[in-house]
Amino acid sequence: MRLFVALSLPADLRDRLCGLSSGLPGARWVDPANLHLTLRFIGEVDGHAADDVDAALSGIQGPRFTLALRGVGQFGDDRKPRSLWVGVEANGALERLQAKIETALQRAGLEPEKRKFKPHVTLARFKSSPGTRLQAYLVQHALFRAEPFEVRDFTLYSSYLAHEGAIYSAEAVYPLA
């Protein structure tokens, strides 16, 4: 089972992000139903480890908070971009939640995440470089800002890689107080 922990996005926000999903050749746009903010990628685990992950995440407590998406960017360089994303306004509550998740998963036996947490919502992945159109896109959408939304819970997802792309299933939802 391939797992990750993420925040689901409200339907109206996913619809708004779909408005950003065009105009770049070579981009594989994320299906609107799959738009999310990853808190921790876990990867392949067996059934026992998945149960341990669920138990660890079930013990996390934290307050609800509001979150706003802002700006766009890319991972990779201009010659070989890997993905296009929407950023997240600085948010201490989000950072604390992500740190609690990381700590709980390490206590459950997972290796520490090596990458620094950079909250974002992936809009597209690139098969090939869109060339100068990417920089024009980034400039055009640099001031993007979505209305804040309330984060009431976080979700453990499983991911199945199919020929047409990833299929995500919510395995468990963990409420915040």
PDB file of N, CA and C in Angstrom, residues 43-119:
ATOM      1  N   GLY A  43       4.943   6.460   1.447  1.00  0.00           N
ATOM      2  CA  GLY A  43       5.440   5.476   0.496  1.00  0.00           C
ATOM      3  C   GLY A  43       4.827   4.111   0.722  1.00  0.00           C
ATOM      4  N   GLU A  44       5.485   3.090   0.188  1.00  0.00           N
ATOM      5  CA  GLU A  44       4.976   1.719   0.242  1.00  0.00           C
ATOM      6  C   GLU A  44       5.131   1.137   1.647  1.00  0.00           C
ATOM      7  N   VAL A  45       4.033   0.602   2.176  1.00  0.00           N
ATOM      8  CA  VAL A  45       4.057  -0.075   3.475  1.00  0.00           C
ATOM      9  C   VAL A  45       3.185  -1.324   3.392  1.00  0.00           C
ATOM     10  N   ASP A  46       3.440  -2.296   4.284  1.00  0.00           N
ATOM     11  CA  ASP A  46       2.585  -3.482   4.337  1.00  0.00           C
ATOM     12  C   ASP A  46       1.408  -3.204   5.274  1.00  0.00           C
ATOM     13  N   GLY A  47       0.515  -4.172   5.405  1.00  0.00           N
ATOM     14  CA  GLY A  47      -0.700  -3.986   6.200  1.00  0.00           C
ATOM     15  C   GLY A  47      -0.441  -3.674   7.660  1.00  0.00           C
ATOM     16  N   HIS A  48       0.568  -4.335   8.261  1.00  0.00           N
ATOM     17  CA  HIS A  48       0.874  -4.078   9.670  1.00  0.00           C
ATOM     18  C   HIS A  48       1.403  -2.663   9.862  1.00  0.00           C
ATOM     19  N   ALA A  49       2.285  -2.232   8.972  1.00  0.00           N
ATOM     20  CA  ALA A  49       2.821  -0.873   9.071  1.00  0.00           C
ATOM     21  C   ALA A  49       1.711   0.155   8.841  1.00  0.00           C
ATOM     22  N   ALA A  50       0.783  -0.138   7.941  1.00  0.00           N
ATOM     23  CA  ALA A  50      -0.348   0.778   7.704  1.00  0.00           C
ATOM     24  C   ALA A  50      -1.190   0.915   8.968  1.00  0.00           C
ATOM     25  N   ASP A  51      -1.387  -0.189   9.691  1.00  0.00           N
ATOM     26  CA  ASP A  51      -2.121  -0.124  10.954  1.00  0.00           C
ATOM     27  C   ASP A  51      -1.376   0.732  11.977  1.00  0.00           C
ATOM     28  N   ASP A  52      -0.043   0.604  12.014  1.00  0.00           N
ATOM     29  CA  ASP A  52       0.771   1.416  12.930  1.00  0.00           C
ATOM     30  C   ASP A  52       0.684   2.896  12.566  1.00  0.00           C
ATOM     31  N   VAL A  53       0.694   3.186  11.277  1.00  0.00           N
ATOM     32  CA  VAL A  53       0.561   4.574  10.811  1.00  0.00           C
ATOM     33  C   VAL A  53      -0.786   5.139  11.249  1.00  0.00           C
ATOM     34  N   ASP A  54      -1.851   4.380  11.034  1.00  0.00           N
ATOM     35  CA  ASP A  54      -3.187   4.824  11.433  1.00  0.00           C
ATOM     36  C   ASP A  54      -3.243   5.083  12.932  1.00  0.00           C
ATOM     37  N   ALA A  55      -2.699   4.168  13.726  1.00  0.00           N
ATOM     38  CA  ALA A  55      -2.711   4.343  15.185  1.00  0.00           C
ATOM     39  C   ALA A  55      -1.931   5.590  15.591  1.00  0.00           C
ATOM     40  N   ALA A  56      -0.792   5.818  14.964  1.00  0.00           N
ATOM     41  CA  ALA A  56       0.017   7.002  15.292  1.00  0.00           C
ATOM     42  C   ALA A  56      -0.716   8.288  14.945  1.00  0.00           C
ATOM     43  N   LEU A  57      -1.336   8.320  13.769  1.00  0.00           N
ATOM     44  CA  LEU A  57      -2.042   9.529  13.343  1.00  0.00           C
ATOM     45  C   LEU A  57      -3.297   9.762  14.177  1.00  0.00           C
ATOM     46  N   SER A  58      -3.927   8.701  14.640  1.00  0.00           N
ATOM     47  CA  SER A  58      -5.136   8.831  15.459  1.00  0.00           C
ATOM     48  C   SER A  58      -4.861   9.552  16.767  1.00  0.00           C
ATOM     49  N   GLY A  59      -3.633   9.485  17.244  1.00  0.00           N
ATOM     50  CA  GLY A  59      -3.278  10.123  18.512  1.00  0.00           C
ATOM     51  C   GLY A  59      -2.949  11.596  18.408  1.00  0.00           C
ATOM     52  N   ILE A  60      -2.933  12.140  17.209  1.00  0.00           N
ATOM     53  CA  ILE A  60      -2.560  13.551  17.036  1.00  0.00           C
ATOM     54  C   ILE A  60      -3.743  14.446  17.371  1.00  0.00           C
ATOM     55  N   GLN A  61      -3.474  15.430  18.211  1.00  0.00           N
ATOM     56  CA  GLN A  61      -4.484  16.425  18.556  1.00  0.00           C
ATOM     57  C   GLN A  61      -3.960  17.796  18.163  1.00  0.00           C
ATOM     58  N   GLY A  62      -4.866  18.646  17.736  1.00  0.00           N
ATOM     59  CA  GLY A  62      -4.496  20.003  17.381  1.00  0.00           C
ATOM     60  C   GLY A  62      -5.742  20.802  17.085  1.00  0.00           C
ATOM     61  N   PRO A  63      -5.596  22.110  17.092  1.00  0.00           N
ATOM     62  CA  PRO A  63      -6.750  22.967  16.827  1.00  0.00           C
ATOM     63  C   PRO A  63      -7.030  23.103  15.330  1.00  0.00           C
ATOM     64  N   ARG A  64      -8.271  23.425  15.020  1.00  0.00           N
ATOM     65  CA  ARG A  64      -8.603  23.815  13.651  1.00  0.00           C
ATOM     66  C   ARG A  64      -7.895  25.141  13.369  1.00  0.00           C
ATOM     67  N   PHE A  65      -7.680  25.431  12.095  1.00  0.00           N
ATOM     68  CA  PHE A  65      -7.042  26.689  11.734  1.00  0.00           C
ATOM     69  C   PHE A  65      -7.440  27.066  10.317  1.00  0.00           C
ATOM     70  N   THR A  66      -7.183  28.308   9.964  1.00  0.00           N
ATOM     71  CA  THR A  66      -7.453  28.744   8.597  1.00  0.00           C
ATOM     72  C   THR A  66      -6.141  28.771   7.821  1.00  0.00           C
ATOM     73  N   LEU A  67      -6.281  28.561   6.513  1.00  0.00           N
ATOM     74  CA  LEU A  67      -5.134  28.457   5.629  1.00  0.00           C
ATOM     75  C   LEU A  67      -5.483  29.145   4.317  1.00  0.00           C
ATOM     76  N   ALA A  68      -4.516  29.812   3.723  1.00  0.00           N
ATOM     77  CA  ALA A  68      -4.742  30.470   2.432  1.00  0.00           C
ATOM     78  C   ALA A  68      -3.630  30.094   1.460  1.00  0.00           C
ATOM     79  N   LEU A  69      -4.019  29.854   0.214  1.00  0.00           N
ATOM     80  CA  LEU A  69      -3.063  29.577  -0.852  1.00  0.00           C
ATOM     81  C   LEU A  69      -2.690  30.886  -1.524  1.00  0.00           C
ATOM     82  N   ARG A  70      -1.408  30.980  -1.903  1.00  0.00           N
ATOM     83  CA  ARG A  70      -0.948  32.233  -2.511  1.00  0.00           C
ATOM     84  C   ARG A  70       0.288  31.989  -3.365  1.00  0.00           C
ATOM     85  N   GLY A  71       0.279  32.589  -4.557  1.00  0.00           N
ATOM     86  CA  GLY A  71       1.430  32.548  -5.445  1.00  0.00           C
ATOM     87  C   GLY A  71       1.582  31.217  -6.160  1.00  0.00           C
ATOM     88  N   VAL A  72       2.444  31.206  -7.151  1.00  0.00           N
ATOM     89  CA  VAL A  72       2.747  29.997  -7.905  1.00  0.00           C
ATOM     90  C   VAL A  72       4.260  29.858  -8.016  1.00  0.00           C
ATOM     91  N   GLY A  73       4.707  28.647  -8.273  1.00  0.00           N
ATOM     92  CA  GLY A  73       6.135  28.405  -8.428  1.00  0.00           C
ATOM     93  C   GLY A  73       6.369  27.083  -9.114  1.00  0.00           C
ATOM     94  N   GLN A  74       7.626  26.692  -9.180  1.00  0.00           N
ATOM     95  CA  GLN A  74       7.990  25.453  -9.848  1.00  0.00           C
ATOM     96  C   GLN A  74       9.062  24.745  -9.052  1.00  0.00           C
ATOM     97  N   PHE A  75       9.094  23.419  -9.178  1.00  0.00           N
ATOM     98  CA  PHE A  75      10.216  22.629  -8.701  1.00  0.00           C
ATOM     99  C   PHE A  75      10.988  22.230  -9.940  1.00  0.00           C
ATOM    100  N   GLY A  76      12.308  22.203  -9.821  1.00  0.00           N
ATOM    101  CA  GLY A  76      13.167  21.975 -10.972  1.00  0.00           C
ATOM    102  C   GLY A  76      13.658  23.320 -11.480  1.00  0.00           C
ATOM    103  N   ASP A  77      14.486  23.287 -12.497  1.00  0.00           N
ATOM    104  CA  ASP A  77      14.990  24.545 -13.046  1.00  0.00           C
ATOM    105  C   ASP A  77      14.282  24.881 -14.353  1.00  0.00           C
ATOM    106  N   ASP A  78      14.629  26.028 -14.918  1.00  0.00           N
ATOM    107  CA  ASP A  78      13.950  26.487 -16.137  1.00  0.00           C
ATOM    108  C   ASP A  78      14.146  25.538 -17.316  1.00  0.00           C
ATOM    109  N   ARG A  79      15.305  24.878 -17.383  1.00  0.00           N
ATOM    110  CA  ARG A  79      15.555  23.955 -18.492  1.00  0.00           C
ATOM    111  C   ARG A  79      14.802  22.648 -18.320  1.00  0.00           C
ATOM    112  N   LYS A  80      14.633  22.216 -17.055  1.00  0.00           N
ATOM    113  CA  LYS A  80      13.964  20.939 -16.798  1.00  0.00           C
ATOM    114  C   LYS A  80      13.053  21.065 -15.576  1.00  0.00           C
ATOM    115  N   PRO A  81      11.932  21.757 -15.750  1.00  0.00           N
ATOM    116  CA  PRO A  81      11.001  21.862 -14.622  1.00  0.00           C
ATOM    117  C   PRO A  81      10.350  20.503 -14.362  1.00  0.00           C
ATOM    118  N   ARG A  82      10.132  20.206 -13.077  1.00  0.00           N
ATOM    119  CA  ARG A  82       9.484  18.933 -12.715  1.00  0.00           C
ATOM    120  C   ARG A  82       7.999  19.125 -12.448  1.00  0.00           C
ATOM    121  N   SER A  83       7.660  20.220 -11.753  1.00  0.00           N
ATOM    122  CA  SER A  83       6.249  20.434 -11.420  1.00  0.00           C
ATOM    123  C   SER A  83       5.954  21.910 -11.206  1.00  0.00           C
ATOM    124  N   LEU A  84       4.673  22.207 -11.284  1.00  0.00           N
ATOM    125  CA  LEU A  84       4.136  23.560 -11.082  1.00  0.00           C
ATOM    126  C   LEU A  84       3.239  23.493  -9.856  1.00  0.00           C
ATOM    127  N   TRP A  85       3.343  24.488  -8.978  1.00  0.00           N
ATOM    128  CA  TRP A  85       2.560  24.449  -7.752  1.00  0.00           C
ATOM    129  C   TRP A  85       1.998  25.810  -7.365  1.00  0.00           C
ATOM    130  N   VAL A  86       0.992  25.753  -6.483  1.00  0.00           N
ATOM    131  CA  VAL A  86       0.461  26.944  -5.807  1.00  0.00           C
ATOM    132  C   VAL A  86       0.996  26.885  -4.384  1.00  0.00           C
ATOM    133  N   GLY A  87       1.479  28.021  -3.903  1.00  0.00           N
ATOM    134  CA  GLY A  87       2.065  28.073  -2.570  1.00  0.00           C
ATOM    135  C   GLY A  87       1.043  28.296  -1.473  1.00  0.00           C
ATOM    136  N   VAL A  88       1.553  28.337  -0.250  1.00  0.00           N
ATOM    137  CA  VAL A  88       0.732  28.498   0.940  1.00  0.00           C
ATOM    138  C   VAL A  88       1.280  29.676   1.732  1.00  0.00           C
ATOM    139  N   GLU A  89       0.386  30.541   2.203  1.00  0.00           N
ATOM    140  CA  GLU A  89       0.823  31.636   3.071  1.00  0.00           C
ATOM    141  C   GLU A  89       1.426  31.041   4.339  1.00  0.00           C
ATOM    142  N   ALA A  90       2.438  31.708   4.879  1.00  0.00           N
ATOM    143  CA  ALA A  90       3.072  31.242   6.120  1.00  0.00           C
ATOM    144  C   ALA A  90       1.998  31.006   7.173  1.00  0.00           C
ATOM    145  N   ASN A  91       2.116  29.867   7.871  1.00  0.00           N
ATOM    146  CA  ASN A  91       1.066  29.498   8.813  1.00  0.00           C
ATOM    147  C   ASN A  91       1.664  28.619   9.911  1.00  0.00           C
ATOM    148  N   GLY A  92       1.776  29.174  11.099  1.00  0.00           N
ATOM    149  CA  GLY A  92       2.355  28.446  12.225  1.00  0.00           C
ATOM    150  C   GLY A  92       1.577  27.206  12.595  1.00  0.00           C
ATOM    151  N   ALA A  93       0.250  27.269  12.533  1.00  0.00           N
ATOM    152  CA  ALA A  93      -0.570  26.106  12.885  1.00  0.00           C
ATOM    153  C   ALA A  93      -0.323  24.951  11.912  1.00  0.00           C
ATOM    154  N   LEU A  94      -0.153  25.254  10.633  1.00  0.00           N
ATOM    155  CA  LEU A  94       0.147  24.221   9.644  1.00  0.00           C
ATOM    156  C   LEU A  94       1.514  23.595   9.939  1.00  0.00           C
ATOM    157  N   GLU A  95       2.491  24.422  10.242  1.00  0.00           N
ATOM    158  CA  GLU A  95       3.832  23.918  10.552  1.00  0.00           C
ATOM    159  C   GLU A  95       3.802  23.012  11.782  1.00  0.00           C
ATOM    160  N   ARG A  96       3.043  23.407  12.814  1.00  0.00           N
ATOM    161  CA  ARG A  96       2.956  22.587  14.026  1.00  0.00           C
ATOM    162  C   ARG A  96       2.269  21.249  13.741  1.00  0.00           C
ATOM    163  N   LEU A  97       1.189  21.278  12.938  1.00  0.00           N
ATOM    164  CA  LEU A  97       0.501  20.040  12.591  1.00  0.00           C
ATOM    165  C   LEU A  97       1.438  19.112  11.826  1.00  0.00           C
ATOM    166  N   GLN A  98       2.144  19.640  10.869  1.00  0.00           N
ATOM    167  CA  GLN A  98       3.059  18.817  10.075  1.00  0.00           C
ATOM    168  C   GLN A  98       4.158  18.239  10.962  1.00  0.00           C
ATOM    169  N   ALA A  99       4.668  19.019  11.913  1.00  0.00           N
ATOM    170  CA  ALA A  99       5.711  18.525  12.821  1.00  0.00           C
ATOM    171  C   ALA A  99       5.164  17.402  13.713  1.00  0.00           C
ATOM    172  N   LYS A 100       3.924  17.528  14.174  1.00  0.00           N
ATOM    173  CA  LYS A 100       3.310  16.468  14.987  1.00  0.00           C
ATOM    174  C   LYS A 100       3.160  15.186  14.171  1.00  0.00           C
ATOM    175  N   ILE A 101       2.772  15.330  12.920  1.00  0.00           N
ATOM    176  CA  ILE A 101       2.631  14.162  12.041  1.00  0.00           C
ATOM    177  C   ILE A 101       3.988  13.499  11.837  1.00  0.00           C
ATOM    178  N   GLU A 102       4.998  14.286  11.567  1.00  0.00           N
ATOM    179  CA  GLU A 102       6.341  13.747  11.354  1.00  0.00           C
ATOM    180  C   GLU A 102       6.825  12.999  12.601  1.00  0.00           C
ATOM    181  N   THR A 103       6.651  13.591  13.761  1.00  0.00           N
ATOM    182  CA  THR A 103       7.077  12.958  15.009  1.00  0.00           C
ATOM    183  C   THR A 103       6.316  11.657  15.253  1.00  0.00           C
ATOM    184  N   ALA A 104       5.000  11.678  15.059  1.00  0.00           N
ATOM    185  CA  ALA A 104       4.175  10.483  15.277  1.00  0.00           C
ATOM    186  C   ALA A 104       4.592   9.356  14.337  1.00  0.00           C
ATOM    187  N   LEU A 105       4.881   9.680  13.092  1.00  0.00           N
ATOM    188  CA  LEU A 105       5.266   8.651  12.133  1.00  0.00           C
ATOM    189  C   LEU A 105       6.644   8.071  12.435  1.00  0.00           C
ATOM    190  N   GLN A 106       7.548   8.903  12.917  1.00  0.00           N
ATOM    191  CA  GLN A 106       8.860   8.383  13.318  1.00  0.00           C
ATOM    192  C   GLN A 106       8.715   7.455  14.515  1.00  0.00           C
ATOM    193  N   ARG A 107       7.851   7.820  15.466  1.00  0.00           N
ATOM    194  CA  ARG A 107       7.619   6.947  16.630  1.00  0.00           C
ATOM    195  C   ARG A 107       6.982   5.625  16.205  1.00  0.00           C
ATOM    196  N   ALA A 108       6.258   5.647  15.086  1.00  0.00           N
ATOM    197  CA  ALA A 108       5.640   4.417  14.561  1.00  0.00           C
ATOM    198  C   ALA A 108       6.633   3.581  13.761  1.00  0.00           C
ATOM    199  N   GLY A 109       7.876   4.058  13.658  1.00  0.00           N
ATOM    200  CA  GLY A 109       8.919   3.272  13.008  1.00  0.00           C
ATOM    201  C   GLY A 109       9.323   3.718  11.619  1.00  0.00           C
ATOM    202  N   LEU A 110       8.742   4.807  11.109  1.00  0.00           N
ATOM    203  CA  LEU A 110       9.129   5.287   9.784  1.00  0.00           C
ATOM    204  C   LEU A 110      10.416   6.095   9.867  1.00  0.00           C
ATOM    205  N   GLU A 111      11.169   6.058   8.780  1.00  0.00           N
ATOM    206  CA  GLU A 111      12.387   6.864   8.684  1.00  0.00           C
ATOM    207  C   GLU A 111      12.007   8.339   8.621  1.00  0.00           C
ATOM    208  N   PRO A 112      12.852   9.230   9.163  1.00  0.00           N
ATOM    209  CA  PRO A 112      12.561  10.663   9.074  1.00  0.00           C
ATOM    210  C   PRO A 112      12.514  11.124   7.616  1.00  0.00           C
ATOM    211  N   GLU A 113      11.655  12.103   7.359  1.00  0.00           N
ATOM    212  CA  GLU A 113      11.596  12.726   6.031  1.00  0.00           C
ATOM    213  C   GLU A 113      12.881  13.520   5.839  1.00  0.00           C
ATOM    214  N   LYS A 114      13.534  13.314   4.718  1.00  0.00           N
ATOM    215  CA  LYS A 114      14.799  14.000   4.458  1.00  0.00           C
ATOM    216  C   LYS A 114      14.606  15.398   3.876  1.00  0.00           C
ATOM    217  N   ARG A 115      13.479  15.597   3.187  1.00  0.00           N
ATOM    218  CA  ARG A 115      13.239  16.901   2.554  1.00  0.00           C
ATOM    219  C   ARG A 115      12.584  17.861   3.541  1.00  0.00           C
ATOM    220  N   LYS A 116      12.949  19.126   3.428  1.00  0.00           N
ATOM    221  CA  LYS A 116      12.329  20.171   4.238  1.00  0.00           C
ATOM    222  C   LYS A 116      10.885  20.345   3.775  1.00  0.00           C
ATOM    223  N   PHE A 117       9.978  20.526   4.718  1.00  0.00           N
ATOM    224  CA  PHE A 117       8.565  20.712   4.399  1.00  0.00           C
ATOM    225  C   PHE A 117       8.377  22.044   3.681  1.00  0.00           C
ATOM    226  N   LYS A 118       7.856  21.997   2.470  1.00  0.00           N
ATOM    227  CA  LYS A 118       7.538  23.192   1.691  1.00  0.00           C
ATOM    228  C   LYS A 118       6.087  23.043   1.260  1.00  0.00           C
ATOM    229  N   PRO A 119       5.157  23.610   2.057  1.00  0.00           N
ATOM    230  CA  PRO A 119       3.737  23.393   1.753  1.00  0.00           C
ATOM    231  C   PRO A 119       3.349  23.972   0.396  1.00  0.00           C
TER     232      PRO A 119
END
